[in-house]
Coordinates of C-alpha atoms in Angstrom, one line a residue:
M1 CA -47.5 31.3 -150.7
E2 CA -46.3 32.3 -154.6
K3 CA -47.4 28.8 -155.7
K4 CA -50.5 29.1 -154.8
K5 CA -52.1 31.8 -156.2
M6 CA -54.5 31.5 -158.2
T7 CA -57.4 32.5 -160.3
A8 CA -60.9 32.8 -158.2
Q9 CA -62.4 30.0 -160.5
E10 CA -59.4 27.3 -160.4
A11 CA -60.1 28.3 -156.3
A12 CA -63.5 27.5 -156.4
A13 CA -63.2 23.5 -157.5
F14 CA -62.2 23.2 -154.6
V15 CA -65.7 23.6 -153.5
Q16 CA -67.9 20.0 -154.1
D17 CA -71.7 19.4 -153.8
G18 CA -72.6 19.2 -150.3
F19 CA -69.6 20.2 -148.5
N20 CA -70.5 22.9 -145.3
V21 CA -68.3 25.8 -146.0
G22 CA -67.0 29.2 -143.5
F23 CA -67.1 32.5 -144.9
G24 CA -65.1 35.2 -143.5
G25 CA -66.7 38.8 -143.2
F26 CA -69.2 40.2 -140.9
T27 CA -71.9 42.0 -143.0
P28 CA -70.5 43.0 -146.4
A29 CA -67.5 43.8 -144.0
G30 CA -64.3 41.5 -144.5
C31 CA -66.1 39.2 -146.5
P32 CA -65.1 37.2 -149.7
K33 CA -66.4 38.1 -153.1
V34 CA -64.5 37.1 -155.9
V35 CA -64.6 33.8 -154.9
P36 CA -68.4 33.1 -153.5
T37 CA -68.8 34.4 -157.7
A38 CA -67.2 31.7 -159.3
I39 CA -68.9 29.1 -156.8
A40 CA -72.4 30.3 -158.2
E41 CA -71.0 30.1 -161.9
R42 CA -69.5 27.0 -161.2
A43 CA -73.5 26.2 -159.6
E44 CA -75.2 27.3 -162.7
A45 CA -72.3 25.4 -165.0
E46 CA -73.2 22.1 -163.4
H47 CA -76.9 22.7 -162.8
K48 CA -77.2 22.9 -166.5
A49 CA -75.2 19.7 -167.5
G50 CA -78.1 18.1 -165.5
R51 CA -75.5 17.8 -161.7
P52 CA -76.5 18.9 -158.2
F53 CA -74.8 21.6 -157.1
S54 CA -75.4 23.1 -153.7
I55 CA -73.8 24.2 -150.5
G56 CA -74.0 25.1 -146.7
V57 CA -73.0 28.6 -145.9
F58 CA -71.8 29.5 -142.1
T59 CA -71.1 33.1 -141.8
G60 CA -70.4 35.9 -139.0
A61 CA -73.8 37.2 -140.2
S62 CA -75.8 38.8 -143.2
T63 CA -72.7 39.1 -146.2
G64 CA -73.0 41.0 -149.5
D65 CA -74.1 40.9 -152.3
R66 CA -71.1 39.0 -154.3
L67 CA -71.7 36.4 -151.6
D68 CA -75.6 35.4 -150.1
G69 CA -77.0 37.4 -153.7
M70 CA -74.8 35.6 -156.5
L71 CA -75.1 32.3 -155.0
A72 CA -79.1 32.1 -153.9
R73 CA -79.5 33.5 -157.5
A74 CA -77.3 30.6 -158.6
K75 CA -79.8 27.6 -156.6
A76 CA -76.8 27.2 -154.8
V77 CA -77.4 27.5 -151.4
R78 CA -78.5 24.0 -149.4
F79 CA -77.9 25.4 -146.2
R80 CA -77.9 29.1 -144.6
A81 CA -76.7 30.1 -141.1
P82 CA -77.2 32.4 -138.8
Y83 CA -77.8 35.7 -140.1
Q84 CA -79.1 37.1 -143.9
S85 CA -80.1 40.2 -145.4
N86 CA -80.0 39.8 -149.2
K87 CA -83.3 39.7 -151.2
D88 CA -83.2 36.6 -153.2
L89 CA -81.6 34.1 -150.6
R90 CA -84.7 36.0 -148.8
T91 CA -87.2 34.9 -151.3
L92 CA -85.7 30.6 -151.2
I93 CA -85.9 30.7 -147.9
N94 CA -89.6 32.2 -147.3
S95 CA -90.4 29.7 -150.5
G96 CA -88.7 26.5 -148.4
E97 CA -85.9 25.6 -151.5
T98 CA -83.5 26.9 -148.6
D99 CA -83.0 25.5 -145.5
Y100 CA -82.0 28.4 -142.8
T101 CA -81.7 28.2 -139.4
D102 CA -82.2 31.6 -137.2
L103 CA -79.5 31.8 -134.5
H104 CA -78.3 34.3 -131.6
L105 CA -74.7 35.6 -134.0
S106 CA -72.4 35.0 -130.3
S107 CA -73.9 31.0 -130.3
L108 CA -73.2 29.8 -134.2
A109 CA -68.7 29.4 -133.5
Q110 CA -69.1 27.7 -130.6
D111 CA -72.2 25.1 -132.1
L112 CA -69.3 24.6 -135.2
R113 CA -66.9 23.7 -132.7
Y114 CA -69.0 21.2 -130.8
G115 CA -69.9 19.4 -133.9
F116 CA -73.9 21.0 -134.5
Y117 CA -73.7 21.2 -138.1
G118 CA -70.8 18.4 -138.9
D119 CA -67.5 19.6 -140.8
I120 CA -66.2 22.7 -142.3
D121 CA -65.0 21.4 -145.5
V122 CA -63.5 24.3 -146.6
A123 CA -63.3 28.3 -145.5
I124 CA -63.4 31.4 -147.8
I125 CA -61.8 34.4 -146.1
E126 CA -60.4 38.3 -147.2
A127 CA -57.0 39.4 -146.2
A128 CA -54.8 41.9 -146.2
E129 CA -51.5 39.7 -145.5
V130 CA -50.7 36.4 -145.7
T131 CA -47.3 35.4 -143.9
P132 CA -45.2 31.7 -145.3
E133 CA -45.6 31.2 -141.7
G134 CA -49.6 31.1 -141.5
E135 CA -50.1 34.2 -140.5
I136 CA -53.7 35.7 -141.4
V137 CA -54.3 39.5 -141.2
P138 CA -58.2 40.5 -141.7
T139 CA -59.9 43.0 -143.3
S140 CA -62.8 44.8 -142.0
G141 CA -65.0 42.4 -140.7
V142 CA -63.7 38.8 -138.5
G143 CA -66.8 37.4 -137.7
I144 CA -66.6 33.0 -137.1
L145 CA -62.7 33.8 -139.3
P146 CA -60.9 32.3 -136.4
T147 CA -62.8 29.0 -135.8
I148 CA -63.8 28.4 -139.2
C149 CA -60.4 28.5 -140.7
R150 CA -59.3 25.8 -137.7
L151 CA -62.1 23.7 -138.2
A152 CA -61.3 24.1 -141.7
K153 CA -59.4 21.1 -143.9
K154 CA -58.0 23.6 -146.7
I155 CA -58.3 27.3 -146.3
I156 CA -59.0 29.6 -149.5
V157 CA -57.4 33.7 -148.6
E158 CA -58.3 36.5 -151.2
L159 CA -55.6 38.5 -150.4
N160 CA -57.3 42.2 -150.6
D161 CA -55.5 44.8 -151.6
R162 CA -57.4 47.6 -151.5
H163 CA -57.3 47.1 -147.2
P164 CA -53.0 47.9 -146.5
A165 CA -51.4 45.6 -144.2
E166 CA -50.6 48.7 -142.1
I167 CA -53.8 47.5 -140.5
R168 CA -51.7 44.6 -138.6
G169 CA -52.7 45.6 -135.1
M170 CA -56.3 46.7 -135.1
H171 CA -57.8 43.0 -134.9
D172 CA -58.2 41.4 -131.5
I173 CA -58.1 36.9 -132.4
A174 CA -58.6 34.8 -130.0
E175 CA -60.8 32.3 -128.8
P176 CA -62.7 30.9 -125.5
L177 CA -62.0 27.6 -124.8
D178 CA -64.8 25.0 -124.8
P179 CA -67.1 23.5 -121.8
P180 CA -65.6 21.5 -119.4
Y181 CA -62.2 23.7 -119.4
R182 CA -63.6 27.1 -120.8
K183 CA -62.5 30.1 -118.1
E184 CA -63.4 33.7 -117.7
L185 CA -62.9 36.0 -121.1
P186 CA -60.0 38.9 -119.5
I187 CA -62.1 42.2 -121.0
Y188 CA -63.3 45.0 -118.3
K189 CA -63.2 47.3 -120.4
P190 CA -63.8 47.4 -124.0
S191 CA -60.2 48.5 -125.3
D192 CA -58.3 45.0 -123.6
R193 CA -57.0 42.5 -125.7
V194 CA -56.9 38.5 -125.5
G195 CA -55.7 37.7 -128.1
Q196 CA -53.2 38.2 -131.3
P197 CA -53.0 40.5 -134.0
F198 CA -53.8 38.0 -136.8
I199 CA -55.2 34.3 -136.8
K200 CA -52.5 31.7 -136.9
V201 CA -53.5 28.7 -139.6
D202 CA -51.1 26.2 -140.6
P203 CA -49.2 27.2 -144.0
D204 CA -50.4 23.4 -145.5
K205 CA -54.6 24.2 -144.9
I206 CA -54.4 26.9 -147.2
V207 CA -54.6 25.9 -151.0
A208 CA -55.3 29.2 -152.7
I209 CA -54.5 32.8 -152.4
V210 CA -57.0 34.7 -155.0
E211 CA -54.7 38.6 -155.3
T212 CA -57.9 41.3 -155.6
R213 CA -58.6 45.1 -155.2
E214 CA -62.8 44.6 -154.7
P215 CA -64.5 47.3 -152.8
N216 CA -66.5 46.4 -150.1
D217 CA -70.6 46.1 -151.1
E218 CA -71.7 48.1 -148.7
G219 CA -75.3 49.7 -148.7
S220 CA -76.0 53.5 -148.4
F221 CA -77.8 55.1 -146.0
T222 CA -81.4 56.9 -146.6
P223 CA -81.3 60.7 -145.6
L224 CA -82.2 61.2 -141.7
D225 CA -86.2 62.2 -141.6
D226 CA -88.4 63.8 -139.1
V227 CA -89.0 60.5 -137.1
T228 CA -85.6 58.8 -136.9
K229 CA -84.5 61.7 -136.3
A230 CA -87.4 62.5 -133.5
I231 CA -85.7 58.7 -132.1
G232 CA -82.6 59.6 -131.5
E233 CA -83.6 62.5 -130.0
N234 CA -85.6 60.5 -127.7
V235 CA -82.9 58.1 -126.5
A236 CA -80.4 61.2 -125.9
R237 CA -82.7 62.6 -123.6
F238 CA -83.9 59.5 -122.1
L239 CA -79.9 58.7 -121.3
H240 CA -79.4 62.3 -120.0
D241 CA -82.6 61.9 -117.5
E242 CA -80.7 58.4 -116.1
L243 CA -77.6 60.0 -115.7
V244 CA -79.1 63.2 -114.0
A245 CA -80.8 60.2 -112.0
G246 CA -78.1 58.8 -111.1
R247 CA -79.4 55.5 -112.5
I248 CA -76.3 55.6 -115.4
P249 CA -73.1 55.7 -113.5
K250 CA -71.1 59.4 -114.2
E251 CA -69.3 58.1 -116.2
F252 CA -71.5 56.9 -118.7
L253 CA -71.5 53.3 -120.2
P254 CA -70.5 51.5 -123.0
I255 CA -72.4 51.5 -126.2
Q256 CA -73.7 48.7 -128.4
S257 CA -76.1 50.2 -131.4
G258 CA -77.9 48.0 -133.8
V259 CA -77.4 48.5 -138.2
G260 CA -79.2 51.2 -140.1
N261 CA -80.4 54.4 -140.6
V262 CA -82.4 54.7 -137.2
A263 CA -79.2 53.5 -135.4
N264 CA -77.2 56.0 -137.0
A265 CA -79.5 58.7 -135.7
V266 CA -79.4 57.6 -132.5
L267 CA -75.7 57.8 -132.4
G268 CA -75.8 60.8 -133.6
S269 CA -78.2 62.6 -131.6
L270 CA -76.0 61.1 -128.0
G271 CA -73.0 62.7 -129.4
D272 CA -75.1 66.0 -130.0
N273 CA -76.1 66.1 -126.5
E274 CA -73.8 67.9 -124.2
G275 CA -75.1 66.4 -121.1
I276 CA -73.4 62.8 -122.4
P277 CA -70.0 62.6 -121.8
T278 CA -67.5 61.1 -124.2
F279 CA -68.1 57.0 -124.2
D280 CA -67.3 54.3 -125.7
V281 CA -68.8 51.3 -128.0
Y282 CA -68.8 47.8 -127.4
T283 CA -70.9 46.7 -130.3
E284 CA -70.9 44.3 -133.0
V285 CA -71.0 47.0 -136.0
I286 CA -68.9 50.0 -136.1
Q287 CA -70.9 52.4 -138.0
D288 CA -70.1 56.3 -140.0
S289 CA -71.6 57.6 -137.1
V290 CA -69.1 56.4 -135.0
I291 CA -66.4 57.8 -136.5
E292 CA -67.6 60.7 -137.1
L293 CA -68.0 61.2 -133.3
M294 CA -64.7 60.1 -132.9
K295 CA -63.7 62.2 -135.0
K296 CA -65.4 64.8 -132.8
G297 CA -64.0 63.6 -129.7
R298 CA -67.1 62.6 -128.5
V299 CA -65.7 58.9 -128.9
R300 CA -63.6 57.5 -126.9
F301 CA -62.9 53.9 -128.4
A302 CA -64.9 51.3 -130.3
S303 CA -65.0 47.9 -130.5
G304 CA -66.5 46.2 -132.9
C305 CA -66.4 42.9 -135.0
S306 CA -66.5 44.8 -138.4
L307 CA -66.3 48.1 -139.3
S308 CA -69.4 48.2 -141.6
V309 CA -68.8 51.2 -143.0
S310 CA -69.0 53.3 -146.5
R311 CA -66.1 53.1 -149.3
S312 CA -65.6 57.2 -148.1
V313 CA -65.2 56.6 -144.8
I314 CA -63.2 53.5 -144.7
Q315 CA -60.5 55.4 -147.0
E316 CA -60.6 57.9 -144.5
I317 CA -59.9 55.9 -142.0
Y318 CA -57.3 53.6 -143.6
S319 CA -55.4 57.4 -144.6
N320 CA -55.4 58.6 -140.7
L321 CA -53.8 55.2 -139.9
D322 CA -51.9 57.1 -136.7
F323 CA -54.5 58.7 -135.9
F324 CA -57.2 55.3 -135.2
K325 CA -55.7 51.9 -134.6
D326 CA -55.6 53.1 -131.3
K327 CA -59.1 53.7 -131.4
L328 CA -61.1 50.7 -132.7
L329 CA -60.7 46.9 -132.3
L330 CA -61.7 44.2 -134.7
R331 CA -63.0 40.9 -132.5
P332 CA -64.7 37.8 -133.2
V333 CA -68.4 37.6 -132.9
E334 CA -67.9 35.0 -130.5
Y335 CA -66.2 38.6 -128.5
S336 CA -67.9 41.4 -129.8
N337 CA -71.5 39.6 -128.6
N338 CA -70.5 37.3 -125.7
P339 CA -72.7 37.4 -122.3
E340 CA -70.7 37.3 -120.0
I341 CA -68.9 40.5 -121.7
V342 CA -72.0 42.5 -122.2
R343 CA -73.1 42.2 -118.2
R344 CA -69.3 42.9 -117.0
L345 CA -69.0 46.1 -118.9
G346 CA -72.7 46.9 -117.9
V347 CA -73.6 47.5 -121.8
I348 CA -76.4 49.8 -122.5
T349 CA -78.1 47.9 -125.6
I350 CA -80.3 49.8 -128.3
N351 CA -81.8 47.9 -131.1
T352 CA -84.5 47.6 -133.9
A353 CA -88.0 46.2 -133.8
L354 CA -90.0 45.0 -136.7
E355 CA -93.2 44.6 -134.1
A356 CA -93.5 45.3 -130.5
D357 CA -97.2 44.1 -129.0
I358 CA -98.2 46.4 -125.9
F359 CA -97.3 44.3 -122.8
G360 CA -93.0 44.6 -124.2
N361 CA -92.3 41.5 -126.2
I362 CA -90.4 42.1 -129.3
N363 CA -90.8 40.3 -133.4
S364 CA -87.2 40.9 -135.0
T365 CA -87.6 38.6 -137.6
H366 CA -90.9 37.8 -139.3
V367 CA -93.3 39.2 -141.2
N368 CA -96.8 38.7 -139.9
G369 CA -95.6 35.6 -138.4
T370 CA -94.3 33.4 -141.4
R371 CA -92.1 35.9 -143.6
M372 CA -89.0 35.6 -142.6
M373 CA -87.3 39.5 -143.1
N374 CA -82.7 39.1 -142.0
G375 CA -83.0 37.2 -138.6
I376 CA -82.2 37.1 -134.8
G377 CA -79.0 39.1 -135.1
G378 CA -77.0 39.9 -131.7
S379 CA -80.1 42.1 -131.0
G380 CA -80.4 38.8 -128.7
D381 CA -76.9 38.2 -127.8
F382 CA -77.6 42.3 -126.4
T383 CA -80.9 42.5 -124.9
R384 CA -81.1 39.6 -122.1
N385 CA -77.5 40.9 -120.9
A386 CA -77.6 44.7 -120.7
Y387 CA -77.4 47.1 -118.2
L388 CA -80.6 48.9 -119.8
S389 CA -82.2 47.3 -122.9
I390 CA -83.6 49.5 -125.4
F391 CA -85.4 49.2 -128.4
T392 CA -86.7 51.0 -130.7
T393 CA -89.0 51.7 -133.9
P394 CA -91.2 54.2 -136.1
S395 CA -94.6 54.1 -135.0
T396 CA -95.5 53.4 -138.4
A397 CA -94.7 51.8 -141.6
K398 CA -96.1 52.0 -144.9
D399 CA -97.7 54.9 -145.5
G400 CA -99.1 54.7 -141.8
R401 CA -101.3 51.1 -142.9
I402 CA -98.7 49.2 -140.2
S403 CA -98.8 49.3 -137.2
A404 CA -95.0 48.5 -135.1
F405 CA -97.3 48.1 -132.1
V406 CA -100.6 45.4 -131.9
P407 CA -102.1 43.5 -129.4
M408 CA -99.8 40.6 -129.6
V409 CA -96.6 39.9 -131.6
S410 CA -97.3 37.4 -134.7
H411 CA -94.1 35.8 -133.6
L412 CA -91.4 36.5 -130.4
D413 CA -88.0 37.0 -130.5
H414 CA -87.7 39.0 -127.0
S415 CA -89.8 38.7 -124.7
E416 CA -91.2 41.7 -122.3
H417 CA -88.7 39.7 -119.4
S418 CA -85.6 41.3 -121.2
V419 CA -86.8 44.6 -122.9
K420 CA -86.5 47.1 -120.9
V421 CA -87.9 50.4 -122.6
I422 CA -89.0 51.0 -125.7
I423 CA -88.8 54.2 -127.4
T424 CA -90.3 55.8 -131.0
E425 CA -91.2 59.4 -132.6
Y426 CA -93.3 59.9 -129.6
G427 CA -92.0 59.5 -127.1
I428 CA -89.8 56.8 -124.3
A429 CA -92.5 53.9 -122.7
D430 CA -89.8 53.2 -119.8
L431 CA -90.6 49.3 -118.5
R432 CA -89.0 48.7 -115.5
G433 CA -91.1 47.8 -112.8
L434 CA -94.0 47.8 -114.7
S435 CA -97.5 44.5 -114.4
P436 CA -98.4 43.0 -117.4
R437 CA -101.2 46.0 -117.6
K438 CA -99.2 48.9 -116.7
R439 CA -96.7 48.0 -119.3
A440 CA -99.8 47.9 -121.8
R441 CA -100.7 51.6 -119.9
C442 CA -97.6 53.1 -120.6
I443 CA -96.5 51.8 -124.2
I444 CA -99.8 52.4 -125.6
D445 CA -99.9 56.1 -124.1
N446 CA -96.3 57.3 -124.2
C447 CA -95.1 54.8 -127.7
V448 CA -97.9 53.6 -130.1
H449 CA -99.1 55.9 -133.5
P450 CA -102.6 58.6 -132.4
D451 CA -104.1 56.7 -134.9
Y452 CA -103.5 52.8 -133.9
R453 CA -104.1 53.9 -130.0
P454 CA -108.0 54.1 -129.6
L455 CA -108.0 50.7 -131.3
L456 CA -105.1 49.0 -129.2
N457 CA -107.0 50.7 -125.8
E458 CA -110.4 48.5 -127.0
Y459 CA -108.7 46.0 -126.8
L460 CA -107.4 46.7 -124.1
E461 CA -110.3 46.6 -122.3
R462 CA -111.8 43.5 -123.8
T463 CA -110.4 40.9 -121.2
K464 CA -110.3 42.4 -116.9
N465 CA -109.4 38.8 -116.0
G466 CA -105.5 37.7 -116.2
Q467 CA -102.3 39.1 -114.9
T468 CA -101.7 39.8 -119.0
P469 CA -105.1 40.4 -120.1
H470 CA -105.3 38.6 -123.9
D471 CA -108.0 38.1 -125.3
L472 CA -107.1 35.3 -128.2
K473 CA -109.8 35.1 -130.3
A474 CA -108.7 38.9 -131.1
C475 CA -105.4 39.5 -130.2
F476 CA -104.2 38.4 -134.1
A477 CA -107.2 41.3 -135.6
F478 CA -104.5 43.4 -137.0
H479 CA -102.7 41.1 -138.6
H480 CA -105.5 39.8 -139.9
A481 CA -106.6 43.4 -141.3
I482 CA -103.6 43.6 -143.2
A483 CA -103.3 40.4 -144.7
E484 CA -107.1 40.8 -145.5
K485 CA -107.5 44.7 -146.2
G486 CA -104.3 45.9 -146.4
D487 CA -104.5 48.5 -144.0
M488 CA -104.1 47.5 -139.8
H489 CA -106.6 50.5 -139.3
L490 CA -109.3 48.0 -140.1
A491 CA -109.4 45.9 -137.7
D492 CA -112.1 44.4 -136.0
F493 CA -111.5 42.3 -133.0
D494 CA -115.8 40.7 -133.1
K495 CA -115.1 39.3 -136.0

């Protein structure tokens, strides 16, 4: 492999205008960094010379700024799937300059294999080790790696020695067969392995190896406040009560938790609740809180798609591999988020809502129904197939001017049929077995901020007929109020 070592700029020359490029990693964890930056620089030079240059970008999930951000600012992204969280790319998507397809994360790899998006011309991945036989050991994120490496005509590897080769064994790499030959995925507990600890490729496909020492572009978490702490405590209390009532097995069940401060607060509260036994995690993103609970003996095992942790925590893991290596397993997203496995294991899923309506429908993606925030991510993969699906959200945003609860969501990602429980800092709405009217009563009484309860009660009383009592002339009054007056408190149902 020595003769294939080159600079990032030399490697970027393998990527041409109009190419479809698959990138490794999942969140900033495990994403390539220096080659995408070099591609962005090349795009800027081509544009300055009056020549077109843009590519289709396929990833496991969101990435770091040195991938999505650099390419977006260079106007080098023609098409993007399946998820993003970069403000500059988001601007291009919402202006219509970049085409974006928001997908359930578990579906992209198979869609690529089915040929729905055309060929993958180049795969650009980060590795801790590459052998002459074509064995590639990923770093801290997997995503769609096995599929893009197999489909790509050329592979570029960023060999990052910030991640020790000794992490070999922390990954479980496999691809399912495609229809009509697909078989069951034999994972019966989170620690089960079905693949091998590396990606195996034809060594001749590896055209470039770029040596780096770059850390991940991870974001920082803001300190927990009273609202996020209260949400976490309410989730823990609810699950403890379900355990006592016998509606959760005494051994407990694996937990999936989304990304961000609320998710960290929830996991911390679960760990602090002495009535909840030691548990496993079966999720997509393993965050700092999981590692902290593992050290305390509260999390037994964690299976995911990425170690999306802070720089200090990733170094702690690598410095203590004897402790962590048999407690952590990183899989492709097609396995970490697989609906079959989620339902078989009985995963309790906890995800964050951007907006909910009083009947239990969830908007995870669009601000005011039109502006993409990030995407649906893996929340649908888990929610629809959960043993118990929970959504959390602070009851308000923007200093109380926006209510997280509205008469009708402005964009629908998860329907009332999949949502079992909603939890805010004010309380718990257990929606199981309730009709739409009773769901509305439960949500308003338990989860909505007190300032907005009178307005939502007024809306609920406007229509007496129908299984789901909507006033279609007034159902978006909250959204009109924030758009026109800057405050949902000023909603007028009769305007």
